[in-house]
Coordinates of C-alpha atoms and ligand atoms in Angstrom, one line a residue:
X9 CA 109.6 177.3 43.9
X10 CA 107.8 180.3 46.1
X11 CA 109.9 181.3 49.0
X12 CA 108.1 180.0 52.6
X13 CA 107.0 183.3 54.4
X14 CA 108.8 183.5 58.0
X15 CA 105.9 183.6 59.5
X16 CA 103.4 181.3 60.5
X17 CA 100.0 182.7 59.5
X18 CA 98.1 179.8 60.1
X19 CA 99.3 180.4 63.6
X20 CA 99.0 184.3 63.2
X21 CA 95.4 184.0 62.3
X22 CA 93.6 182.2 65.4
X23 CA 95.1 184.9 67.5
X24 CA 91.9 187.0 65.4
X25 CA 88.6 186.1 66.8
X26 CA 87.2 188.1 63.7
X27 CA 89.0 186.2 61.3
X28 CA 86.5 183.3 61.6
X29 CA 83.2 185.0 61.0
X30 CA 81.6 184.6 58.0
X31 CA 80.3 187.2 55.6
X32 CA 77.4 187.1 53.4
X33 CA 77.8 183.3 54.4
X34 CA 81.2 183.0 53.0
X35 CA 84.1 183.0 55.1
X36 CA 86.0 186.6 55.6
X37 CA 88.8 187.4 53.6
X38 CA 89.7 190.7 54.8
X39 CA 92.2 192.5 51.9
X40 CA 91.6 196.2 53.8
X41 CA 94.4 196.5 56.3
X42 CA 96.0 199.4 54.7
X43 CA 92.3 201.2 56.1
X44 CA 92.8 199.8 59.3
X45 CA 93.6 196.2 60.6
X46 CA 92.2 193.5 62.4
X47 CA 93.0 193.4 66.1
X48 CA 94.3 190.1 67.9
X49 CA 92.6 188.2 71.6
X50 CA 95.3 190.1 73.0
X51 CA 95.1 193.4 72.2
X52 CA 90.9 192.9 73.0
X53 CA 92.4 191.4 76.5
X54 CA 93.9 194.1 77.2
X55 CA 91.5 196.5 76.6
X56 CA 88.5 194.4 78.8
X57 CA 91.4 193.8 81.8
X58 CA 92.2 197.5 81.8
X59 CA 88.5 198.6 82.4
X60 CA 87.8 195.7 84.8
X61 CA 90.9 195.9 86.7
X62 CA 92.8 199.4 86.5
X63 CA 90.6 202.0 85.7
X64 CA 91.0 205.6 86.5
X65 CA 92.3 208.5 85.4
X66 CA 95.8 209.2 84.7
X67 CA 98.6 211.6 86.2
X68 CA 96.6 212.6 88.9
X69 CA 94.7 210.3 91.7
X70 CA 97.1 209.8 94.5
X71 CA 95.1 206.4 94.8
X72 CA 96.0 202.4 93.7
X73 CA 93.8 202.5 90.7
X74 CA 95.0 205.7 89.6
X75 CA 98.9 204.4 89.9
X76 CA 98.3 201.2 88.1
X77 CA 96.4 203.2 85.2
X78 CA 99.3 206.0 85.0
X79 CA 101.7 203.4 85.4
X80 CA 100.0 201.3 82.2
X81 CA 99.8 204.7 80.6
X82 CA 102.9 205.6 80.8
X83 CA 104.8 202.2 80.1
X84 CA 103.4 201.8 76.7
X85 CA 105.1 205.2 76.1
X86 CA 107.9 203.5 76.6
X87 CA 107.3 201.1 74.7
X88 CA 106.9 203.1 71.7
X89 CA 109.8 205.1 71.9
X90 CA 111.5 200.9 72.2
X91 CA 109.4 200.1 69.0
X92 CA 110.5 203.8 66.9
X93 CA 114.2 202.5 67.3
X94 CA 115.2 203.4 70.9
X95 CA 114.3 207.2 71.4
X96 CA 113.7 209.7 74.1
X97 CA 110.4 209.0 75.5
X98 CA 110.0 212.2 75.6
X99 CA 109.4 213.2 72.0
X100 CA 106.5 210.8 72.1
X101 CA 103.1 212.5 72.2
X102 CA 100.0 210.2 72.1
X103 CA 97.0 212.0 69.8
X104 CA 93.9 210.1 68.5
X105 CA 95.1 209.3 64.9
X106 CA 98.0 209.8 62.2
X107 CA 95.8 213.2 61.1
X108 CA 95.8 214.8 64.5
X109 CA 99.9 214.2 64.8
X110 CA 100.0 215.9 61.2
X111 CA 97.3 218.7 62.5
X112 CA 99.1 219.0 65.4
X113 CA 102.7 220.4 63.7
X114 CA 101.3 222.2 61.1
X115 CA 98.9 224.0 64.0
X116 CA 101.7 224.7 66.5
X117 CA 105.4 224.2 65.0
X118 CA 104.5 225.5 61.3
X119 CA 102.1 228.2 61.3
X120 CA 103.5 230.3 63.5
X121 CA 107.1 229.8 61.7
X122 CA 105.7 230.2 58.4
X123 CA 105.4 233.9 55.9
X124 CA 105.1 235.1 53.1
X125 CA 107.0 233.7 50.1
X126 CA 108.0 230.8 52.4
X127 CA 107.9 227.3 50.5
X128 CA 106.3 223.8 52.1
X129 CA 107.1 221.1 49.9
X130 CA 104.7 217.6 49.8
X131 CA 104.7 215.0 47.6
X132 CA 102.1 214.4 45.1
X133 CA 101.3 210.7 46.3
X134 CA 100.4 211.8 50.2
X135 CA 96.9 210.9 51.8
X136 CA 94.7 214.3 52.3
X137 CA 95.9 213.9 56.2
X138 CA 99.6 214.9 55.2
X139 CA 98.4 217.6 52.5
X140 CA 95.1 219.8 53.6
X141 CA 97.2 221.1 56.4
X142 CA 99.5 222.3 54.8
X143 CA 97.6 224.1 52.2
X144 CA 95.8 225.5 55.3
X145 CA 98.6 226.3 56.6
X146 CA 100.1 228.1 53.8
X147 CA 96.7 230.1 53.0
X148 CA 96.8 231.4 56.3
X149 CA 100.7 232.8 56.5
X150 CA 100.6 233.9 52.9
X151 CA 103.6 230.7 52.2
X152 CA 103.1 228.3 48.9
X153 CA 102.4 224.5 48.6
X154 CA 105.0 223.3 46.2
X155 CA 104.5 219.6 44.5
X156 CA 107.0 216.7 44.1
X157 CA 105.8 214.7 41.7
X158 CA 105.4 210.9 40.8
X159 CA 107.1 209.4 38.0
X160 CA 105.4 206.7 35.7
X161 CA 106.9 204.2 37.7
X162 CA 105.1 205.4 40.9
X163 CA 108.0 206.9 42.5
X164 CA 108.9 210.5 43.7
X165 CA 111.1 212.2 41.0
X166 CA 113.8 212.9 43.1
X167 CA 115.6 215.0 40.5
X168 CA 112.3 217.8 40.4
X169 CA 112.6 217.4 44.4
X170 CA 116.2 218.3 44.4
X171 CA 115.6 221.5 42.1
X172 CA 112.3 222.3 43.9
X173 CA 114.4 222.0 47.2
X174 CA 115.7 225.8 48.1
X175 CA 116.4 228.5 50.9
X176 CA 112.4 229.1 50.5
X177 CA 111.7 225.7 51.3
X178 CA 110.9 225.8 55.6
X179 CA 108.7 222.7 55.5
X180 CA 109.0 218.8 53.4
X181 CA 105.9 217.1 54.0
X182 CA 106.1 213.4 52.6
X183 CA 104.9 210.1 53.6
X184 CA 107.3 207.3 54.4
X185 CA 104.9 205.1 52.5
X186 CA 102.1 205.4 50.0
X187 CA 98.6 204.4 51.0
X188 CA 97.9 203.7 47.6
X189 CA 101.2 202.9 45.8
X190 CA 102.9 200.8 48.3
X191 CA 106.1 202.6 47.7
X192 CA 107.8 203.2 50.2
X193 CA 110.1 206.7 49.9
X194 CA 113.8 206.9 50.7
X195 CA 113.1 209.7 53.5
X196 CA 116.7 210.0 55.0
X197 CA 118.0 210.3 51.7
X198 CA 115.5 213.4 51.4
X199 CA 115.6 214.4 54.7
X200 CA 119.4 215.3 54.8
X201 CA 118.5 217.5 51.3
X202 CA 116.5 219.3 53.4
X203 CA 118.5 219.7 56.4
X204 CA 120.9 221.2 53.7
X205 CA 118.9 223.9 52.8
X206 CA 117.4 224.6 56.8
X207 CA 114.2 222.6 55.8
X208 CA 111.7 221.3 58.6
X209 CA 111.1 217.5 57.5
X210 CA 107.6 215.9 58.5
X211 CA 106.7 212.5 57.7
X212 CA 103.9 210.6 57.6
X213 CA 104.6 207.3 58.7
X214 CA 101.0 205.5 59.1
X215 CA 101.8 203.1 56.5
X216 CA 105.2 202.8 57.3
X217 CA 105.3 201.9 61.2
X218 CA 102.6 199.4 60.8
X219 CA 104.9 197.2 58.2
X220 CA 108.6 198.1 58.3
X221 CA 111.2 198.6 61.2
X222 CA 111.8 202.5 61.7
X223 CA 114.8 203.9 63.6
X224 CA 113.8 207.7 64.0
X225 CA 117.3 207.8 65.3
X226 CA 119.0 207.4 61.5
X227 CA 115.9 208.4 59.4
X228 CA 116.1 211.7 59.5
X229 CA 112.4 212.9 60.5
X230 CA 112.0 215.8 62.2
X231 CA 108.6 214.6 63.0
X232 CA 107.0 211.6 62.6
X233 CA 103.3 210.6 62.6
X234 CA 101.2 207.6 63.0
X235 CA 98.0 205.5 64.2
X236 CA 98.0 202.6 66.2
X237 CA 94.9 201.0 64.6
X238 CA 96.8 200.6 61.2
X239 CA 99.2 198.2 63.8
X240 CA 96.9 195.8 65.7
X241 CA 95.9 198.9 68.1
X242 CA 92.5 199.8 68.8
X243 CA 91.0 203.2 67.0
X244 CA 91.5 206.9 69.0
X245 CA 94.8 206.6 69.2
X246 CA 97.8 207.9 67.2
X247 CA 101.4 208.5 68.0
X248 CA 103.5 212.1 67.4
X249 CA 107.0 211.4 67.4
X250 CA 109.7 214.8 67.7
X251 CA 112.8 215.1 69.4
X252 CA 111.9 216.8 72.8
X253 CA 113.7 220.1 72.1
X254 CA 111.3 220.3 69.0
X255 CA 108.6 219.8 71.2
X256 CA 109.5 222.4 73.5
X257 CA 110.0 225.1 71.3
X258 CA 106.6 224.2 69.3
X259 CA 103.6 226.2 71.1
X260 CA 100.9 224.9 72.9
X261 CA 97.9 223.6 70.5
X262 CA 94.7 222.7 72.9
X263 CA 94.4 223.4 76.4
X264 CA 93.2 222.3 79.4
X265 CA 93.8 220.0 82.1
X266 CA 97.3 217.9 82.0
X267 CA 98.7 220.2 79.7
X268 CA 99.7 223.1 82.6
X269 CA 101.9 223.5 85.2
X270 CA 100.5 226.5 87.2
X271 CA 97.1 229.0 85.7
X272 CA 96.0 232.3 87.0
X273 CA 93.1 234.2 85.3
X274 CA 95.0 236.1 83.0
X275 CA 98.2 233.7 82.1
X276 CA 98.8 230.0 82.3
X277 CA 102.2 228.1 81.9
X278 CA 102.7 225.1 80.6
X279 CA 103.7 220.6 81.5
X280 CA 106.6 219.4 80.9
X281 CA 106.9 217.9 77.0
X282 CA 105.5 215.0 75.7
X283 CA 103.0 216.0 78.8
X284 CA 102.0 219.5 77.2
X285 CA 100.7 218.3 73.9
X286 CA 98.0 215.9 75.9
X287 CA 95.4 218.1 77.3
X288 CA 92.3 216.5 79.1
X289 CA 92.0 212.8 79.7
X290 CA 93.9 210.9 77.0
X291 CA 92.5 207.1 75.5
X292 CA 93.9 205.5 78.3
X293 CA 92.1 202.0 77.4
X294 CA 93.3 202.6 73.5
X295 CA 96.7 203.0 74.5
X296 CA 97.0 200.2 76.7
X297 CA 95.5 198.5 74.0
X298 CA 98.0 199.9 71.6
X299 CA 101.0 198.2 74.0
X300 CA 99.3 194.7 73.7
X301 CA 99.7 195.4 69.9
X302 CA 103.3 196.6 69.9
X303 CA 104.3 193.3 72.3
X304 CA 102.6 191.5 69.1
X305 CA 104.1 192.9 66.7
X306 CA 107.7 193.1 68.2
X307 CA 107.3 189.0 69.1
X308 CA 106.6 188.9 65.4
X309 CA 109.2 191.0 64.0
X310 CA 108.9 193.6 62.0
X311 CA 111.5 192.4 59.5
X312 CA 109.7 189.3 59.3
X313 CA 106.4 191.0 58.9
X314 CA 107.7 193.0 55.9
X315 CA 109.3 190.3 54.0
X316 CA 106.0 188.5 54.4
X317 CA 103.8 190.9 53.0
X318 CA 106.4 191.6 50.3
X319 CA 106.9 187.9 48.8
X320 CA 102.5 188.2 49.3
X321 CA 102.6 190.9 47.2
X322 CA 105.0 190.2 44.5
X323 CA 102.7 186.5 44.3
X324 CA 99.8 188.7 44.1
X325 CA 100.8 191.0 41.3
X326 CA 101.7 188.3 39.5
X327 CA 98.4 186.3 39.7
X328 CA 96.8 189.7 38.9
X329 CA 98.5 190.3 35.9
X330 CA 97.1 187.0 34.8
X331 CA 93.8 188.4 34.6
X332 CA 93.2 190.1 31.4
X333 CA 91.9 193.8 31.5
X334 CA 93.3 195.0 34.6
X335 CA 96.2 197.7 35.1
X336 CA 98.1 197.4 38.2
X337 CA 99.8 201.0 39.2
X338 CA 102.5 201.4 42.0
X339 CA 105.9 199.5 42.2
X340 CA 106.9 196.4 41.7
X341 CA 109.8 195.7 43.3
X342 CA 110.9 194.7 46.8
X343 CA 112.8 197.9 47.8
X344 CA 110.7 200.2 46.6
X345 CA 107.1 198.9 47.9
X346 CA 105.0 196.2 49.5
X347 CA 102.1 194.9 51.7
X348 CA 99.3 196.9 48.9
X349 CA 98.1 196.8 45.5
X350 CA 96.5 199.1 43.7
X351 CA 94.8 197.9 40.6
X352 CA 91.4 199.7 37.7
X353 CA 89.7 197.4 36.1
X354 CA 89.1 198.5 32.5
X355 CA 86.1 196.9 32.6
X356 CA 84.3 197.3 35.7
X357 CA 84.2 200.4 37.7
X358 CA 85.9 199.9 41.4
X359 CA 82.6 200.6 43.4
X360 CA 80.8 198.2 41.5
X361 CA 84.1 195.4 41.9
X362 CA 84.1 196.0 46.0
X363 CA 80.1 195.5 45.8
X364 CA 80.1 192.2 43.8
X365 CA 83.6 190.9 45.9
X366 CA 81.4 191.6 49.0
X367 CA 78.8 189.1 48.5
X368 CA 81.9 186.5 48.4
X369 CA 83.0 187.5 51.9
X370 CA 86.2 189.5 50.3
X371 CA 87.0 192.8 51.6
X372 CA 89.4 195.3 49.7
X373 CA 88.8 199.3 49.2
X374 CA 87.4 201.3 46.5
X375 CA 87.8 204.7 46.1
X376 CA 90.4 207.4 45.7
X377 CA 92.1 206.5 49.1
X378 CA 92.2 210.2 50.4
X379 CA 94.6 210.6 47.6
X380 CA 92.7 212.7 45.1
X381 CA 95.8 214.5 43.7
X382 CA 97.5 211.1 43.5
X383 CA 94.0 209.8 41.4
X384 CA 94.3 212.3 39.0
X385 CA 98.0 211.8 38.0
X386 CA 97.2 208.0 37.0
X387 CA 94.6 209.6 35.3
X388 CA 91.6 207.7 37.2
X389 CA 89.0 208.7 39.6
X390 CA 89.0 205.5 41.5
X391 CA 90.9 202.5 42.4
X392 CA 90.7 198.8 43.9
X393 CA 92.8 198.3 46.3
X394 CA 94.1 194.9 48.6
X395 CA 96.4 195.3 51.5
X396 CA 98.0 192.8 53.1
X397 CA 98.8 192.5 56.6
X398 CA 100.5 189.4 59.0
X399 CA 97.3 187.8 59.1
X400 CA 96.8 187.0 54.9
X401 CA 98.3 184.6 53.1
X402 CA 98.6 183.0 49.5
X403 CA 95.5 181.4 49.7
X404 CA 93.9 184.6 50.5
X405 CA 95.5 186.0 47.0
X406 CA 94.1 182.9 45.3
X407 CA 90.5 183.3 46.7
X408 CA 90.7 186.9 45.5
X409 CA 91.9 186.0 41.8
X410 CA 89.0 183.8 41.9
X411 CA 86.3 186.1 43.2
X412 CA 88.0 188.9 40.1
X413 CA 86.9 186.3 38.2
X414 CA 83.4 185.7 39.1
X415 CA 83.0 189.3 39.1
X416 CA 84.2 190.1 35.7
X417 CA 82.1 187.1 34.2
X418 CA 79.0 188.7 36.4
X419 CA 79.7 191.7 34.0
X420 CA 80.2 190.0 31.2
X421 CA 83.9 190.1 31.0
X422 CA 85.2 186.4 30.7
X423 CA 88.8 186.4 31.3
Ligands
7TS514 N1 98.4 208.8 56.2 C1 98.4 207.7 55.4 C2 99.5 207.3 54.5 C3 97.3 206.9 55.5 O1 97.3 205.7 54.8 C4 96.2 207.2 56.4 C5 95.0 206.4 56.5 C6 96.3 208.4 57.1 C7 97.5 209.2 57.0 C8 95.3 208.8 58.1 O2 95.2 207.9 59.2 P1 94.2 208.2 60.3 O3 94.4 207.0 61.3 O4 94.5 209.5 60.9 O5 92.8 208.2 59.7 N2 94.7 205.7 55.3 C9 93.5 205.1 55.0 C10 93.4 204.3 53.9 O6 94.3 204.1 53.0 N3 92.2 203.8 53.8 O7 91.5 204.2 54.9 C11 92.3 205.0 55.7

């Protein structure tokens, strides 16, 4: 008998106004959460009571509006550091996205550490956000971009990574949790390799924060980046976390207002950290926003959420496999992977699947996911992808097997 999920999405899914609109004049299945998800009443609350009630700019106005909007500001930063396991608010450095966090330590901790000779390794499965900068990095300073690959079984070969792993080796770039594969990587386990050899470790957690606990305390990271739309949040907003002496020794990146603590013509010095890395007025709406979502999520659980999406997407790989034709890449089991699957249709090309599943009111990605590296090592150009979020449930699964259906039989492929 299927295992009941812990939680209740029938619940879950009146909290999302959006969830109830129709699409092509079928209802919305939304299957794209891995691209960004859907965002609760409370989280749009939020965002219309911060602008109606409290706005004004931050860290500044000696004026009520201007304390209650610091004081919002500034209290979802705690609240992050509560959600990433308990840690110093001050390694917490609100960006726009997951990419800007990654820019941001490859820009002003890397580059300016990096030479000649010197070795970054990154993982053949990361997203282009947690990959072009570092090969930007490395064609600036002269240092070399060096893969770890991914097995058959859509893991990292740990054994390559162990022998790749050297005194050349300054930076490992890797995310905690494929975009495409669903696996999720066993980065304390590779972080304390590096930390053998005097490695820098940066991880990409943008899958990972939005679907799993993480304690930054015991994983390891030396930085950690994410987004806060991939989590309920509204867009702009993205979280870098690094322990505050990291942050102090990286170098200032932009600069402006908010980032200094006194200017003259000729020389400026520079805020307090996590202040220094926020020049000019932040998203202060997006990150109030992002607080509503974090008080979601925690009232969830995040243990809860990920065994949810887990059982979802062991029931949905198995329902998949039932259709003829189609290979299914990534992991299958529970450790290693959840909440996505990635799937090529032998039959139908993925642009042409997304199309035809539109006009049902289901929505799932094509493409190559930002992943081109990762495409051409499962020897495709493009995938179909559903993701999974606290919002889906079986029936969604069931609705999509049927819509496959329709759509192969629309191309002639009866299965
Ligand atoms: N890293 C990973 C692992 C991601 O999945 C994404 C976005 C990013 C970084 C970049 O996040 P952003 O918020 O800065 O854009 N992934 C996807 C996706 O899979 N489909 O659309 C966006």
């Amino acid at each position: 008998m299927a295992e009941s999920s812990p939680l209740d999405v029938a619940r879950i899914r009146r909290d999302f106004p959006i969830l109830s609109r129709e699409v092509r004049g079928k209802p919305l299945l939304y299957l794209d959460s891995a691209a960004t998800t859907q965002k609760p009443q409370v989280v749009l609350d939020a965002l219309m009571d911060y602008y109606t009630h409290s706005n004004a700019n931050v860290h500044r106005a000696i004026h009520t509006l201007g304390e209650e909007a610091t004081a919002a500001y500034e209290g979802v930063r705690d609240k992050v550091a509560a959600f990433l396991g308990g840690v110093d608010r001050r390694g917490v450095v609100f960006t726009r996205n997951a990419t800007e966090s990654l820019n941001l330590v490859a820009y002003a901790w890397a580059r300016p550490r990096l030479a000649r000779g010197d070795e970054i390794l990154v993982s053949e499965m990361e997203h282009h956000s947690n990959l072009v900068p570092w090969i930007e990095a490395a064609r600036v300073t002269g240092a070399v971009v060096r893969t770890i690959p991914v097995t058959d079984e859509g893991l990292l070969d740990l054994d390559v990574y162990e022998e790749l792993l050297g005194h050349h080796t300054k930076i490992v770039a890797v995310t905690h949790k494929s975009n495409v594969l669903g696996t999720i990587n066993p980065v304390a386990e590779m972080a304390k390799a590096a930390h053998d050899v005097g490695a820098f470790v940066v991880v990409d957690g943008a899958q990972a924060a939005a679907h799993m606990p993480v304690d930054l305390n015991t994983l390891g990271a030396d930085a950690y980046a994410f987004s806060a739309h991939k989590m309920l949040g509204p867009t702009g907003v993205g979280v870098l976390w690094a322990r505050p002496e990291v942050l102090e020794e990286m170098d200032a990146f932009l600069g402006g207002g908010e980032m200094i603590r006194e200017v003259h013509m000729d020389r400026a010095t520079f805020n307090e950290v996590p202040w220094k890395f926020e020049a000019g007025t932040p998203n202060i709406a997006g990150v109030v926003g992002f607080g509503a979502a974090i008080d979601y999520l925690q009232a969830l659980g995040m243990d809860k959420l990920n065994q949810h999406e887990t059982q979802l997407t062991l029931y949905a790989r198995d329902r998949l496999e039932e259709i003829g034709g189609l290979t299914l890449f990534g992991p299958r089991d529970a450790i290693h992977g959840g909440g996505i699957v990635t799937f090529w249709d032998k039959d139908v090309h993925p642009h042409d699947l997304s199309t035809i599943l539109d006009t049902h009111g289901v929505a799932i990605r094509a493409g190559h996911h930002c992943a081109q590296p990762l495409m051409r090592r499962l020897g495709v150009v493009a995938t179909a992808r559903a993701s999974f979020y606290c919002y889906n449930d079986r029936d969604d699964v069931d609705a999509l097997v049927m819509a496959l259906h329709e759509c192969r039989k629309y191309f002639g492929h009866v299965s």
